[in-house]
Coordinates of C-alpha atoms in Angstrom, one line a residue:
M1 CA 80.6 50.6 120.0
G2 CA 79.8 52.2 122.9
N3 CA 83.6 54.6 122.2
I4 CA 81.5 58.7 121.4
Y5 CA 84.3 58.9 118.3
A6 CA 82.3 55.9 117.1
T7 CA 79.0 57.1 117.5
I8 CA 76.2 57.8 114.5
H9 CA 74.1 60.4 116.2
D10 CA 70.8 59.1 115.0
S11 CA 68.6 61.5 116.4
D12 CA 70.4 64.8 114.3
V13 CA 69.4 62.1 111.7
R14 CA 66.3 61.9 112.2
L15 CA 66.2 65.5 112.6
L16 CA 67.7 66.4 109.5
C17 CA 64.9 64.9 107.6
A18 CA 62.7 65.6 109.3
N19 CA 58.9 65.1 107.3
E20 CA 57.8 68.7 109.1
A21 CA 56.2 71.3 106.7
V22 CA 56.0 73.8 109.4
P23 CA 59.3 75.5 111.0
V24 CA 59.6 75.5 114.4
P25 CA 60.4 78.8 116.0
V26 CA 64.4 78.0 117.2
E27 CA 64.1 79.8 120.3
N28 CA 61.0 77.0 120.9
S29 CA 63.8 74.0 119.1
D30 CA 67.0 73.6 121.3
E31 CA 67.5 70.4 120.8
H32 CA 66.8 70.3 117.3
V33 CA 70.4 70.3 115.4
T34 CA 68.6 73.9 113.0
A35 CA 68.5 75.3 116.6
V36 CA 71.8 73.7 117.9
V37 CA 73.6 75.5 115.0
H38 CA 72.1 78.6 115.1
K39 CA 73.0 79.2 119.0
E40 CA 76.3 78.1 118.1
L41 CA 76.7 80.4 114.8
V42 CA 75.2 83.4 116.2
S43 CA 77.5 83.1 119.1
K44 CA 80.6 82.8 117.3
H45 CA 78.9 85.4 115.6
Q46 CA 78.6 87.8 118.3
E47 CA 82.5 87.2 119.8
K48 CA 84.5 87.3 116.7
S49 CA 82.1 90.3 115.3
N50 CA 82.1 93.7 117.5
N51 CA 80.3 95.2 113.6
S52 CA 76.7 93.1 113.8
T53 CA 73.3 94.8 113.9
H54 CA 70.6 93.1 115.4
D55 CA 68.5 92.6 111.7
Q56 CA 72.2 91.0 110.9
L57 CA 71.7 88.5 113.7
K58 CA 67.5 88.2 113.0
S59 CA 68.7 87.1 109.2
I60 CA 70.6 84.5 110.2
S61 CA 67.8 83.2 112.4
Y62 CA 65.4 83.5 109.7
S63 CA 67.4 81.7 107.0
L64 CA 68.7 79.1 109.8
Q65 CA 65.4 78.3 111.3
G66 CA 63.2 74.9 111.1
P67 CA 63.6 71.4 109.8
K68 CA 61.8 72.5 106.6
V69 CA 64.9 74.1 105.7
I70 CA 66.9 71.7 106.9
K71 CA 65.3 68.8 105.0
E72 CA 65.4 71.2 101.9
Y73 CA 69.0 72.6 101.7
V74 CA 71.1 69.7 103.7
K75 CA 70.3 67.0 102.6
F76 CA 72.7 65.0 102.2
P77 CA 73.2 61.1 101.8
F78 CA 76.4 62.0 104.2
L79 CA 74.2 64.3 107.2
T80 CA 71.6 61.0 106.8
D81 CA 72.7 57.5 106.1
N82 CA 74.1 55.6 108.5
E83 CA 76.3 53.7 106.4
I84 CA 78.3 55.9 105.3
G85 CA 78.4 57.3 108.5
N86 CA 80.1 54.0 109.3
W87 CA 82.5 55.1 106.6
I88 CA 83.1 58.0 107.3
I89 CA 83.7 57.6 110.8
K90 CA 86.2 54.3 110.8
S91 CA 88.5 55.5 107.2
R92 CA 89.5 58.7 105.9
F93 CA 87.3 61.4 104.3
M94 CA 87.7 65.0 103.6
F95 CA 85.0 67.4 102.3
I96 CA 85.5 70.3 100.1
L97 CA 82.7 72.5 100.7
R98 CA 82.6 74.8 97.5
G99 CA 80.8 78.2 97.2
P100 CA 81.1 81.6 96.9
P101 CA 80.0 83.7 100.7
G102 CA 77.1 83.9 102.4
S103 CA 75.9 80.4 100.1
G104 CA 76.0 78.4 103.3
K105 CA 79.0 76.8 103.6
S106 CA 79.4 77.7 107.5
F107 CA 76.3 76.1 108.4
L108 CA 77.0 72.3 106.4
S109 CA 80.7 73.2 107.9
E110 CA 79.0 72.3 111.8
C111 CA 75.7 70.3 111.1
I112 CA 78.7 68.1 109.6
R113 CA 80.9 68.8 113.2
I114 CA 77.6 68.5 114.9
R115 CA 76.7 64.7 113.2
F116 CA 80.7 63.7 113.3
P117 CA 82.2 65.6 116.9
M118 CA 85.3 64.6 115.8
A119 CA 85.1 66.6 112.4
K120 CA 88.1 68.5 112.0
I121 CA 87.0 72.1 110.8
F122 CA 89.9 74.4 108.9
S123 CA 89.0 77.8 107.7
A124 CA 91.4 80.7 106.4
D125 CA 88.9 83.1 108.0
D126 CA 89.4 82.3 110.8
F127 CA 93.6 83.6 110.2
W128 CA 91.5 86.8 110.3
Y129 CA 90.9 86.6 114.1
L130 CA 94.0 85.2 115.4
E131 CA 94.8 88.9 116.2
S132 CA 92.1 90.1 118.5
N133 CA 91.8 86.8 120.4
G134 CA 88.2 86.2 118.8
C135 CA 86.7 88.8 119.2
E136 CA 86.7 90.3 116.0
Y137 CA 87.0 89.6 112.3
Q138 CA 90.1 91.6 110.8
F139 CA 90.3 91.6 106.9
D140 CA 93.5 92.2 105.1
I141 CA 93.5 91.7 101.7
S142 CA 97.2 92.2 102.4
R143 CA 98.0 89.6 104.0
L144 CA 95.1 86.7 102.0
S145 CA 98.5 84.7 100.6
E146 CA 99.7 84.3 104.6
A147 CA 95.4 83.8 105.2
H148 CA 95.4 80.7 102.9
E149 CA 99.7 78.9 104.3
W150 CA 97.9 79.5 107.6
C151 CA 95.5 76.9 106.6
H152 CA 97.5 74.7 104.2
N153 CA 99.3 74.0 107.1
N154 CA 96.4 72.5 109.5
V155 CA 95.3 71.0 107.8
Y156 CA 98.5 69.0 107.0
N157 CA 99.2 68.7 109.8
A158 CA 95.2 66.1 110.4
V159 CA 96.3 64.4 107.6
C160 CA 99.6 63.5 108.7
S161 CA 97.6 62.7 112.5
G162 CA 94.5 60.7 109.8
Y163 CA 92.2 62.8 111.3
S164 CA 88.1 62.1 109.6
P165 CA 86.6 63.5 108.6
I166 CA 88.0 66.6 107.4
V167 CA 86.2 69.9 106.3
I168 CA 87.5 72.8 104.2
D169 CA 85.4 75.8 104.4
N170 CA 87.0 78.1 102.1
T171 CA 85.3 79.4 99.2
N172 CA 87.3 76.6 96.4
T173 CA 85.6 78.3 93.3
R174 CA 88.3 77.4 91.2
S175 CA 90.1 74.7 90.5
W176 CA 93.2 75.7 91.4
E177 CA 92.0 77.1 95.0
A178 CA 91.5 73.6 96.0
R179 CA 94.0 71.8 94.3
Y180 CA 96.4 71.7 97.4
Y181 CA 93.8 69.8 99.0
T182 CA 93.3 67.5 96.5
E183 CA 97.0 66.8 96.6
M184 CA 97.0 66.6 100.6
A185 CA 93.1 63.8 100.0
R186 CA 95.0 62.2 97.7
R187 CA 98.6 61.7 99.1
F188 CA 97.3 60.9 102.1
H189 CA 95.0 58.1 101.2
Y190 CA 91.4 60.5 101.7
F191 CA 88.2 60.2 100.1
V192 CA 87.4 63.7 98.6
I193 CA 83.6 64.6 98.4
M194 CA 83.1 67.9 97.0
V195 CA 80.0 69.7 98.3
I196 CA 78.2 73.2 96.4
P197 CA 75.3 74.2 99.3
Q198 CA 71.8 73.7 97.8
T199 CA 70.1 77.1 98.8
P200 CA 68.3 79.0 96.3
W201 CA 70.6 81.8 96.6
R202 CA 73.9 80.3 96.0
F203 CA 74.6 81.8 93.2
D204 CA 72.7 84.9 93.1
A205 CA 74.9 87.5 93.7
E206 CA 72.7 90.7 95.5
T207 CA 71.5 87.6 97.6
L208 CA 74.4 87.0 99.2
A209 CA 76.2 90.3 99.3
M210 CA 72.9 90.6 101.4
R211 CA 73.8 87.0 103.1
N212 CA 77.0 86.5 103.7
V213 CA 78.5 87.7 107.5
H214 CA 81.9 88.9 106.5
F215 CA 80.6 92.3 104.4
V216 CA 82.4 91.5 101.1
S217 CA 81.5 93.7 98.4
L218 CA 78.7 92.7 95.8
E219 CA 81.6 93.4 93.5
T220 CA 83.6 90.6 94.6
I221 CA 80.6 87.9 95.2
E222 CA 79.9 88.9 91.0
A223 CA 83.4 88.0 90.0
K224 CA 83.6 84.9 92.5
V225 CA 79.9 83.4 90.5
R226 CA 81.0 84.3 87.8
N227 CA 84.7 82.4 87.8
F228 CA 83.3 79.6 89.3
E229 CA 84.1 76.5 88.1
H230 CA 83.8 73.0 87.6
I231 CA 86.8 71.0 89.3
Y232 CA 87.0 67.5 87.3
P233 CA 89.1 63.9 89.0
C234 CA 91.7 62.2 87.8
Y235 CA 88.7 59.1 87.1
Y236 CA 85.2 58.0 89.4
G237 CA 85.0 54.9 90.7
W238 CA 83.3 52.3 93.5
F239 CA 86.2 52.4 96.3
W240 CA 87.6 50.1 98.7
S241 CA 87.1 51.6 102.3
A242 CA 90.8 54.0 102.3
P243 CA 93.6 53.3 105.3
P244 CA 91.4 53.7 108.7
S245 CA 90.8 56.4 110.3
E246 CA 93.4 58.1 113.2
T247 CA 89.9 57.5 115.8
Y248 CA 89.0 54.3 114.7
S249 CA 92.8 53.1 114.5
K250 CA 92.3 53.8 118.2
L251 CA 89.7 51.1 119.1
D252 CA 90.4 48.3 119.9
I253 CA 89.2 45.5 116.7
S254 CA 91.4 42.7 119.3
D255 CA 88.0 41.0 119.0
N256 CA 87.7 37.6 116.5
S257 CA 84.4 38.6 116.1
L258 CA 85.3 41.4 113.9
D259 CA 87.9 39.4 111.7
I260 CA 84.9 39.9 108.1
V261 CA 88.8 38.5 106.4
S262 CA 87.6 34.4 108.0
R263 CA 84.1 34.5 106.9
P264 CA 82.3 32.7 104.0
A265 CA 82.5 34.6 100.3
K266 CA 78.6 34.8 100.8
R267 CA 77.6 37.3 102.8
C268 CA 75.3 39.0 105.0
K269 CA 73.4 42.0 104.1
S270 CA 75.6 45.4 105.3
S271 CA 75.0 46.7 108.5
I272 CA 76.3 50.3 109.7
H273 CA 78.1 47.8 112.0
S274 CA 80.4 46.3 109.3
N275 CA 84.1 47.1 109.7
P276 CA 85.0 49.0 105.8
C277 CA 88.6 48.9 106.4
M278 CA 88.4 44.7 107.2
E279 CA 86.4 45.0 104.2
V280 CA 89.4 45.9 102.1
N281 CA 92.5 43.1 103.9
R282 CA 89.2 40.4 102.5
L283 CA 89.5 41.1 99.4
L284 CA 93.6 41.7 98.8
K285 CA 93.8 38.0 101.2
W286 CA 91.9 36.8 99.3
G287 CA 93.2 38.1 96.3
W288 CA 97.5 36.8 97.2
D289 CA 95.7 33.5 98.3
V290 CA 94.6 32.3 95.1
L291 CA 97.6 34.3 93.1
N292 CA 99.7 31.2 95.8
T293 CA 97.6 28.1 95.1
I294 CA 97.8 28.8 92.0
I295 CA 101.6 29.2 90.8
E296 CA 102.3 26.5 93.3
L297 CA 101.2 24.2 91.0
P298 CA 103.4 22.5 89.5
G299 CA 102.6 22.8 85.2
V300 CA 101.6 26.6 85.6
H301 CA 105.1 27.1 88.3
Y302 CA 106.6 25.2 85.3
E303 CA 105.6 28.0 82.5
L304 CA 105.9 31.5 84.4
I305 CA 109.1 30.7 85.6
N306 CA 110.4 29.8 81.2
A307 CA 108.1 33.5 80.9
F308 CA 109.7 35.8 83.3
G309 CA 113.4 34.0 82.4
L310 CA 113.6 33.2 86.2
P311 CA 116.4 29.8 87.1
Q312 CA 115.0 26.4 87.2
D313 CA 114.7 26.2 90.9
A314 CA 112.8 29.3 91.3
T315 CA 110.0 29.7 94.0
V316 CA 106.8 30.5 93.9
Q317 CA 108.3 33.9 96.5
D318 CA 110.7 34.6 93.4
V319 CA 108.1 33.9 90.7
I320 CA 105.4 36.6 92.1
S321 CA 108.0 39.0 92.8
H322 CA 107.8 39.7 88.7
W323 CA 105.1 41.8 89.9
E324 CA 104.9 45.1 91.9
S325 CA 101.5 45.7 94.6
A326 CA 99.2 48.1 92.5
T327 CA 97.2 48.9 96.0
I328 CA 97.0 50.5 99.0
P329 CA 97.6 48.9 102.0
D330 CA 100.2 46.6 99.9
F331 CA 98.9 43.0 98.3
G332 CA 100.6 40.4 99.7
T333 CA 103.8 40.5 101.7
G334 CA 107.7 41.2 99.9
L335 CA 106.7 42.7 96.7
K336 CA 107.8 46.2 95.6
T337 CA 105.4 49.3 95.6
C338 CA 104.4 50.2 91.7
N339 CA 104.6 53.7 90.9
T340 CA 101.2 54.3 90.7
P341 CA 99.6 53.0 93.5
S342 CA 95.6 53.4 95.1
I343 CA 92.8 52.2 97.2
P344 CA 91.7 49.3 95.5
H345 CA 89.0 50.5 92.9
I346 CA 86.7 49.9 89.9
T347 CA 87.4 52.7 87.5
A348 CA 84.4 53.9 86.0
K349 CA 85.3 56.5 83.8
F350 CA 88.9 58.1 83.2
S351 CA 88.6 61.8 83.4
K352 CA 92.3 63.0 83.1
Y353 CA 91.4 65.7 84.7
G354 CA 88.1 67.0 82.3
R355 CA 90.4 66.6 79.5
A356 CA 89.3 62.8 78.5
T357 CA 86.6 62.0 75.4
G358 CA 83.5 63.0 77.4
A359 CA 84.5 63.4 81.0
E360 CA 82.4 67.3 80.4
H361 CA 78.7 65.5 79.8
Y362 CA 79.7 62.6 82.3
A363 CA 80.4 64.9 84.9
L364 CA 77.5 66.9 84.0
R365 CA 75.3 63.6 84.2
R366 CA 72.6 63.9 87.3
S367 CA 73.1 60.3 88.9
V368 CA 77.5 61.3 89.2
N369 CA 77.3 64.0 91.2
E370 CA 74.6 62.6 93.2
N371 CA 76.0 59.6 94.1
L372 CA 79.4 61.5 95.0
L373 CA 77.7 62.7 97.9
G374 CA 78.1 59.2 99.7
K375 CA 76.6 56.8 97.9
L376 CA 77.7 52.6 98.6
F377 CA 77.2 50.0 96.1
T378 CA 77.9 45.8 96.0
V379 CA 79.0 44.3 93.4
Q380 CA 80.5 40.9 93.4
I381 CA 84.3 39.5 92.8
T382 CA 83.0 36.7 90.2
G383 CA 87.4 35.9 89.7
L384 CA 91.3 36.5 89.1
V385 CA 92.7 37.1 86.1
I386 CA 96.7 36.3 86.0
T387 CA 98.7 37.5 83.4
S388 CA 102.4 38.2 82.6
R389 CA 101.2 42.1 82.5
T390 CA 98.4 42.4 85.3
I391 CA 96.3 40.6 88.0
G392 CA 93.4 41.9 88.5
A393 CA 90.2 40.4 90.3
R394 CA 86.9 39.9 87.5
V395 CA 84.4 42.6 89.0
K396 CA 80.5 41.6 88.4
L397 CA 78.3 45.3 88.5
P398 CA 75.2 44.4 89.9
N399 CA 71.4 44.8 87.8
D400 CA 70.9 48.4 88.4
E401 CA 69.3 51.1 86.3
V402 CA 71.8 54.0 88.7
I403 CA 75.4 52.7 88.4
R404 CA 74.5 51.8 85.1
H405 CA 74.3 55.3 84.4
L406 CA 77.6 55.8 86.0
W407 CA 79.6 52.0 84.5
A408 CA 81.5 54.7 81.6
A409 CA 84.2 52.8 80.6
E410 CA 85.1 51.8 77.1
D411 CA 83.6 47.8 76.9
Q412 CA 84.3 47.8 73.3
E413 CA 88.1 48.9 73.2
V414 CA 89.4 46.7 70.4
V415 CA 92.4 44.8 72.1
F416 CA 93.1 41.7 69.0
P417 CA 93.9 42.7 65.8
D418 CA 91.3 41.3 62.9
N419 CA 93.2 38.9 61.1
I420 CA 94.3 36.3 63.4
G421 CA 90.4 34.4 63.4
I422 CA 89.7 36.1 66.6
M423 CA 86.0 37.1 65.1
P424 CA 84.9 41.0 67.2
V425 CA 81.8 40.7 68.7
N426 CA 79.1 42.8 70.6
R427 CA 80.8 43.1 74.5
P428 CA 78.5 43.5 77.5
T429 CA 77.8 46.3 79.4
G430 CA 79.9 46.3 82.5
C431 CA 82.5 43.2 80.9
R432 CA 85.8 45.1 81.9
A433 CA 85.0 46.1 85.5
H434 CA 88.1 45.0 87.5
V435 CA 90.1 45.9 90.2
T436 CA 93.9 46.2 89.4
M437 CA 95.7 44.1 92.6
A438 CA 99.8 44.0 90.9
L439 CA 101.3 45.4 87.8
A440 CA 105.1 44.4 86.3
T441 CA 107.0 47.2 86.0
G442 CA 106.4 49.9 84.1
V443 CA 103.1 48.7 83.5
S444 CA 100.0 51.2 83.6
P445 CA 96.7 50.3 86.1
A446 CA 94.6 50.7 82.2
E447 CA 96.2 47.2 81.0
T448 CA 94.5 45.1 83.7
G449 CA 91.2 46.1 82.1
L450 CA 92.7 45.5 78.5
D451 CA 93.3 42.0 79.7
L452 CA 90.1 41.4 81.0
L453 CA 88.2 42.0 77.6
R454 CA 90.8 39.4 75.8
V455 CA 89.5 37.2 78.0
V456 CA 86.4 38.3 76.8
D457 CA 86.6 37.8 73.2
M458 CA 88.1 34.6 73.5
E459 CA 85.1 33.5 75.9
L460 CA 82.3 35.2 73.7
N461 CA 84.4 33.0 70.7
N462 CA 83.9 30.4 72.0
R463 CA 87.5 29.7 73.5
P464 CA 87.7 29.6 77.3
G465 CA 90.7 27.9 77.8
D466 CA 91.9 24.4 79.2
H467 CA 90.8 23.4 83.0
V468 CA 94.1 22.7 84.4
A469 CA 92.7 22.0 88.3
I470 CA 90.2 22.4 91.1
I471 CA 91.3 24.7 94.1
K472 CA 89.6 25.8 97.4
N473 CA 86.1 28.1 96.2
G474 CA 86.9 27.6 92.1
S475 CA 89.0 26.1 89.5
V476 CA 92.0 27.4 87.3
R477 CA 91.5 27.7 82.9
R478 CA 93.9 28.5 81.3
L479 CA 94.7 30.2 77.2
I480 CA 96.8 31.1 75.0
I481 CA 96.4 34.0 72.9
P482 CA 98.4 35.8 70.8
K483 CA 101.4 38.0 72.3
V484 CA 100.5 41.8 73.0
H485 CA 102.9 44.8 73.1
C486 CA 101.3 46.9 75.5
N487 CA 101.7 51.0 75.9
T488 CA 102.0 52.3 79.4
S489 CA 100.1 54.7 78.8
P490 CA 96.5 55.2 79.4
E491 CA 96.0 56.1 76.8
R492 CA 97.3 54.2 73.7
H493 CA 97.2 50.5 73.5
L494 CA 98.9 49.3 70.7
V495 CA 98.7 45.5 69.4
Q496 CA 101.5 43.3 67.4
V497 CA 100.3 41.5 65.3
P498 CA 101.5 37.8 65.3
N499 CA 103.8 35.7 62.7
K500 CA 101.1 34.3 60.7
S501 CA 103.9 31.6 59.9
N502 CA 104.1 30.6 63.6
Y503 CA 100.3 30.8 63.8
H504 CA 99.1 28.2 66.5
P505 CA 96.7 25.6 65.8
R506 CA 93.1 26.0 66.3
N507 CA 92.0 22.8 68.6
N508 CA 88.7 21.3 68.9
N509 CA 87.8 25.6 67.8
N510 CA 90.0 26.7 70.4
F511 CA 93.2 28.7 70.8
Y512 CA 95.6 26.8 73.2
V513 CA 97.3 23.4 73.3
N514 CA 96.1 21.0 76.5
S515 CA 98.7 19.8 78.0
I516 CA 99.9 22.0 80.7
S517 CA 103.6 21.6 80.3
S518 CA 103.8 23.0 76.8
V519 CA 105.0 26.1 76.2
P520 CA 102.8 28.0 73.7
P521 CA 105.6 29.9 70.9
S522 CA 106.8 33.5 70.9
D523 CA 103.9 34.7 69.0
Y524 CA 101.6 33.4 72.5
E525 CA 100.9 33.9 75.7
T526 CA 99.4 32.4 78.7
I527 CA 97.0 34.1 80.2
Y528 CA 95.1 32.2 83.6
V529 CA 91.7 33.2 84.9
Y530 CA 90.0 31.2 88.1
D531 CA 86.5 31.2 88.1
L532 CA 84.9 31.5 92.0
D533 CA 82.1 29.7 92.4
F534 CA 80.5 31.5 94.2
P535 CA 81.0 35.3 93.8
Q536 CA 81.8 37.2 96.8
H537 CA 80.2 40.9 97.8
Y538 CA 81.7 43.6 98.5
R539 CA 80.3 46.9 99.5
V540 CA 81.9 49.6 97.8
T541 CA 81.6 53.7 97.6
F542 CA 81.2 56.1 94.7
A543 CA 83.6 58.8 94.8
A544 CA 86.1 60.2 92.3
S545 CA 90.7 60.4 92.4
Y546 CA 91.1 64.0 92.7

């Protein structure tokens, strides 16, 4: 890919993670990324501050010199890993830098800009240079809100244009300070990477007071350190790609060799040249094609039009219109969009902005914080589950120690009452992993996971359902389960106990009827499960939705 905007700067990466233990003097390493950042920051400082002293500039030079400093303090995956760099260029990413003045945010933002020359960097500090045309830093505390509003407007224009990456270089010590940016990220479908500099002095108020270049007082810095707080997301998970960035959308991707939608399910190991934006299209196209194929089966079509109260001449599209797309981009064609569409993802932990049970403990895990800085995983799609409430892809998580530390969804949640003959079982870790693709009107996305747990319980009770048909790349089976009443709240899900007088007889220890044209009694409902012959592999990134 010859376009300069799509080039991964491998030389910069090698220098960023160089192994030399002896610092290289800045003046003798102009080609080194440290020297580049040093020269540009010093030049910027000289232009903007007439009050700078030689000692202060010398202090900046000392703090930035040598690859050893780079390795220790700026060894972030998004700067050193080529594959996540490919995602950042082709998809939409927003870096929100956090830390008191003097902690190293501006140096880090320059490293990001060198790594990604198309990066857009925004800071409220730049507002104070406007009246002097960039020559002097003229801070006025009475205009602080005006400075941040100016920064907000610049970020808004950038996200509207789809630029990636976007860097927010402000202190963001409190959650409300970053709220505008996380709201813009959610609205315009950006992945957010919160970054705190790893400098040893990042929370040492006295050192920060000496190092910051804008002469922020010790008292102010002490207050920022004291008030620094964790920012909790709504949920954590593994995400497919966001919509393409403005830069990548301008590239010529009409070449059929780039079309991975039509490639076989079994794929080679992903490389930096893979197309994450087309991967999400491959997932959604697969799910849509399978759904249409299943509903076209005569017995399935007949049963669903009766279950949904549709006329007997209802078309496949009429049946599918019972659900609404829950994804960005849209799942299929012709569907309404639900109230809470999202980038396809596998929820690892529902945090509810820190208010959910266990959210604080999960957020403090080292594995979580490390992987939020840009980590890709391979997951397997093994099938599709279709109920009257939800349509979701079934996911198998890899047997990896790291991913097991990240998975914290409630696999053991009770979904059946204990008096209907379905014995409680100890479900395997990760069995709830899924991707929500479509929802019936008013149904919470969390219900997709509960529907999957109902299927798991039936399978573990040796009631896998009736075989319906063999279709392309897999087979379809049909389960009949006690009808459930779902509460649209993501936290409470009530189960309706069936009337024992209408309790459906078991047939060969299975909780279903054999005839595909039979309609289950009113206390029961049908779930269709599509099992792939061979799982499909996808690359996903671990991230948080704020």
